[in-house]
Coordinates of C-alpha atoms and ligand atoms in Angstrom, one line a residue:
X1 CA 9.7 -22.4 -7.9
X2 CA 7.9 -19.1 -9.2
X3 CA 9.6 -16.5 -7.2
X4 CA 8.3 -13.2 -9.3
X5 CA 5.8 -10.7 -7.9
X6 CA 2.6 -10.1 -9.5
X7 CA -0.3 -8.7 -8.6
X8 CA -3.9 -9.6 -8.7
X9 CA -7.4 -7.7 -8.0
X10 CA -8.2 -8.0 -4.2
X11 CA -11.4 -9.9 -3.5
X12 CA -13.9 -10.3 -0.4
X13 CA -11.7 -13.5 0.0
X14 CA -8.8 -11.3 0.9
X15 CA -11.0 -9.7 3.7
X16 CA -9.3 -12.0 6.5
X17 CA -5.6 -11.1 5.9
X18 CA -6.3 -7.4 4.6
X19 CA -7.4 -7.0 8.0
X20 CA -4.8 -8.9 10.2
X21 CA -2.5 -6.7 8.1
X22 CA -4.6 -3.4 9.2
X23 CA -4.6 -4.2 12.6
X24 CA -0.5 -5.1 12.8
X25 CA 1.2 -2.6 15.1
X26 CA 3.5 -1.1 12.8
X27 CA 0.8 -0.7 9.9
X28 CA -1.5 0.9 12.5
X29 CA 1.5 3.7 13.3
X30 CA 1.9 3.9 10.1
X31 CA -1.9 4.9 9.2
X32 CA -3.1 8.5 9.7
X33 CA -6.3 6.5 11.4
X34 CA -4.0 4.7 14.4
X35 CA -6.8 2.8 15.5
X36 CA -7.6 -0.9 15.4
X37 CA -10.5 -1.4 12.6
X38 CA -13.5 -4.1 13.8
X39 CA -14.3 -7.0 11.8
X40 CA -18.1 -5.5 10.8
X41 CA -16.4 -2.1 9.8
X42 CA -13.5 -3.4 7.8
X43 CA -15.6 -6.2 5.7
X44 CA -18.2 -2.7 5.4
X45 CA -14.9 -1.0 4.3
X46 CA -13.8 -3.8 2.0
X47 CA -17.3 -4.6 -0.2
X48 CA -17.4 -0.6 -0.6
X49 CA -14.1 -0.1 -2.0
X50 CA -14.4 -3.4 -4.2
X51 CA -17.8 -1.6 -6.0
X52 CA -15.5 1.6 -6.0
X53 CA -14.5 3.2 -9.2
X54 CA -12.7 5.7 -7.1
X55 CA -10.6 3.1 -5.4
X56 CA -8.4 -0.2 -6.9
X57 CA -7.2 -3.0 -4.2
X58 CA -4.5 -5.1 -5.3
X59 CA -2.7 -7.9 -3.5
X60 CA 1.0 -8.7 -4.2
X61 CA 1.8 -12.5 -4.9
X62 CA 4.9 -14.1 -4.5
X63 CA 4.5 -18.0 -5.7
X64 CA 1.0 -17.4 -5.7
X65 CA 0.8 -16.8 -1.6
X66 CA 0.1 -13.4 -0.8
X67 CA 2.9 -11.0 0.4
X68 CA 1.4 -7.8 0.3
X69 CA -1.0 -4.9 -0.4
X70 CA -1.7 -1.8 -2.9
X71 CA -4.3 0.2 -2.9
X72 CA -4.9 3.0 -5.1
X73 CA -7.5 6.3 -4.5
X74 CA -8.1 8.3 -7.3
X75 CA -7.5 12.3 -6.8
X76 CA -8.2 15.2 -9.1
X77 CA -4.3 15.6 -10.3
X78 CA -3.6 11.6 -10.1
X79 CA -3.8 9.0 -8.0
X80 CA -2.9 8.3 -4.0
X81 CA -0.8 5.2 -3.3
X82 CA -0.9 2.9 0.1
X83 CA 0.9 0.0 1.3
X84 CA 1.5 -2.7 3.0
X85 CA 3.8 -5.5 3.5
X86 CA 2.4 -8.6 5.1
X87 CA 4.1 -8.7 8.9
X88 CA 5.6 -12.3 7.9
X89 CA 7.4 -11.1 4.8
X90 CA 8.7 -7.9 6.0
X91 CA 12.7 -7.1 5.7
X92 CA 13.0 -9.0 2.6
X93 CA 12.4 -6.4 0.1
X94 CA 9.1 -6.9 -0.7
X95 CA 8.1 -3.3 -0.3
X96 CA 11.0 -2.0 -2.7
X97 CA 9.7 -4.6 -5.2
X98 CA 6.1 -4.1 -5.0
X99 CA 6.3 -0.3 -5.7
X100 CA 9.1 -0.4 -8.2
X101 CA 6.7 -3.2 -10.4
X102 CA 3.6 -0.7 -9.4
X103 CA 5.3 2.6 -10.3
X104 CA 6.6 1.3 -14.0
X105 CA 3.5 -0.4 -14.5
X106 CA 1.2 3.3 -14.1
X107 CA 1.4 5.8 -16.5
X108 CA -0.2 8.2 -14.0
X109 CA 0.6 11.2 -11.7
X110 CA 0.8 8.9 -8.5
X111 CA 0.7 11.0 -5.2
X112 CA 1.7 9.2 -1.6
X113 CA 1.9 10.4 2.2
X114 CA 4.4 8.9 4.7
X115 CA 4.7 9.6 7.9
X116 CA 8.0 11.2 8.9
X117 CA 8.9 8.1 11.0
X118 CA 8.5 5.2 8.9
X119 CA 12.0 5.8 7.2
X120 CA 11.5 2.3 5.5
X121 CA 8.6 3.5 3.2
X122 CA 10.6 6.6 2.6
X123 CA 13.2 4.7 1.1
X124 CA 11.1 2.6 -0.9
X125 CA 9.1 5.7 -2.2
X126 CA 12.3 7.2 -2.8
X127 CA 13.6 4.5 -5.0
X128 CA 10.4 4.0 -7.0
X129 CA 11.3 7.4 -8.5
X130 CA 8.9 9.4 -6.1
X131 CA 10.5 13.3 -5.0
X132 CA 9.1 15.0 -1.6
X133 CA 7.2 18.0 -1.8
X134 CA 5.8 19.0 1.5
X135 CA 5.6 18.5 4.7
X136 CA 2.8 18.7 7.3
X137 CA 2.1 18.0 11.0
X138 CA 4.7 15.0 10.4
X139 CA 3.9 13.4 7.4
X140 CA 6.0 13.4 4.1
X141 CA 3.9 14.3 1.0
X142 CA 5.7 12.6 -1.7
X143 CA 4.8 13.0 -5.8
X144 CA 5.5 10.8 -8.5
X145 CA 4.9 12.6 -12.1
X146 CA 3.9 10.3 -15.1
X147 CA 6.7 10.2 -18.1
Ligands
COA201 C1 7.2 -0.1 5.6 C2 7.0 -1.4 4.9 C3 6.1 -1.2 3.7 C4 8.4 -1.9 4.5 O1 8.3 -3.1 3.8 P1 9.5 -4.1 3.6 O2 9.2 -5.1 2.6 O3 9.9 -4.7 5.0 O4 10.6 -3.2 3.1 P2 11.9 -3.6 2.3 O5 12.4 -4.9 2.8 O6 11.6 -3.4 0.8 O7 13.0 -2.5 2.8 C5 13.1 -1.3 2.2 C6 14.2 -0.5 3.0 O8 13.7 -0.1 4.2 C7 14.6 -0.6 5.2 N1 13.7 -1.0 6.4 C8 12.9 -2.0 6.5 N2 12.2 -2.0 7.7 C9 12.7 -0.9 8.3 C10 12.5 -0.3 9.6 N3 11.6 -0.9 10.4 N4 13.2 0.8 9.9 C11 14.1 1.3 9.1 N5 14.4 0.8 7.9 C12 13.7 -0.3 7.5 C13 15.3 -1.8 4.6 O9 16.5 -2.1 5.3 C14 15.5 -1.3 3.2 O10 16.5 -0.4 3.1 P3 18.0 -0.9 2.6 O11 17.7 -1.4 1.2 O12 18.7 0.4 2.6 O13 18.5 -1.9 3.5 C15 6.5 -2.5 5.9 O14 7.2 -2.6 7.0 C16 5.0 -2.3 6.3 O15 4.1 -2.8 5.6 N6 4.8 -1.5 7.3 C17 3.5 -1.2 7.8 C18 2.6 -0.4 6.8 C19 3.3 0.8 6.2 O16 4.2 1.4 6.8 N7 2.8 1.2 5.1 C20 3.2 2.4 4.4 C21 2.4 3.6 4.7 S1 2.9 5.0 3.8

């Protein structure tokens, strides 16, 4: 059995679980948008980002089910990184795995914002070679600078 991570382009097929994923409790207290994102708005959300050249979508594989979520915005200075484990496959160190793989794989400036709560993604940020620089209103903005 294929146990490594990999990841893949996102695709409108990915629409159901991207958005089970949104609406999970923990990612919603971990978005600056706390809501709970409808099905018409999300699938809106999704199709535009897909056509995006502003925006990449990945989703993390692990023995070709998917585990997790990456999703890039581009920025003058680099690029903005978000995250999300799938609820299932939390606590197993998927997080840690995913970034690390994203993080060597990018030879950009990669910028990401954690709330000051969600000590997990700290961690994982932390580890993926990413150094705070400022903090506002309770969240963490963290910097990763390209070798
Ligand atoms: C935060 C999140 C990405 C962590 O994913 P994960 O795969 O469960 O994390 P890992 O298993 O790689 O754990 C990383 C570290 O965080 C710790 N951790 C995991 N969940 C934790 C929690 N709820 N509270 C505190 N620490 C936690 C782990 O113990 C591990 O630390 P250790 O190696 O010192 O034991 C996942 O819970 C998630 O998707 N949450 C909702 C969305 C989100 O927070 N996105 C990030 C927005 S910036």
């Amino acid at each position: 059995m294929n146990t490594e991570l990999h990841f893949r382009p996102a695709n409108m097929n990915d629409a159901d679980c991207l958005l089970l994923w949104r609406n999970d409790r923990a990612t919603r207290e971990a978005s600056l948008y706390t809501g709970r994102v409808e099905v018409a708005d999300h699938l809106k959300w999704l199709r535009s980002a897909l056509n995006s050249d502003q925006k990449r979508l990945y989703i993390a594989e692990v023995n070709h089910r998917p585990v997790g979520t990456i999703r890039t915005d581009n920025e003058e200075d680099g690029l903005i990184l978000s995250w999300t484990v799938a609820p299932k496959s939390r606590g197993k160190g998927i997080a840690q795995k995913m970034l690390k793989r994203f993080v060597e794989e990018c030879d950009e400036t990669l910028f990401a914002q954690i709330k000051v709560a969600n000590i997990a993604s700290q961690k994982v940020a932390e580890r993926a070679g990413f150094t705070l620089q400022d903090v506002k209103e309770g969240v963490l903005f963290y910097q990763r600078s390209a070798d």
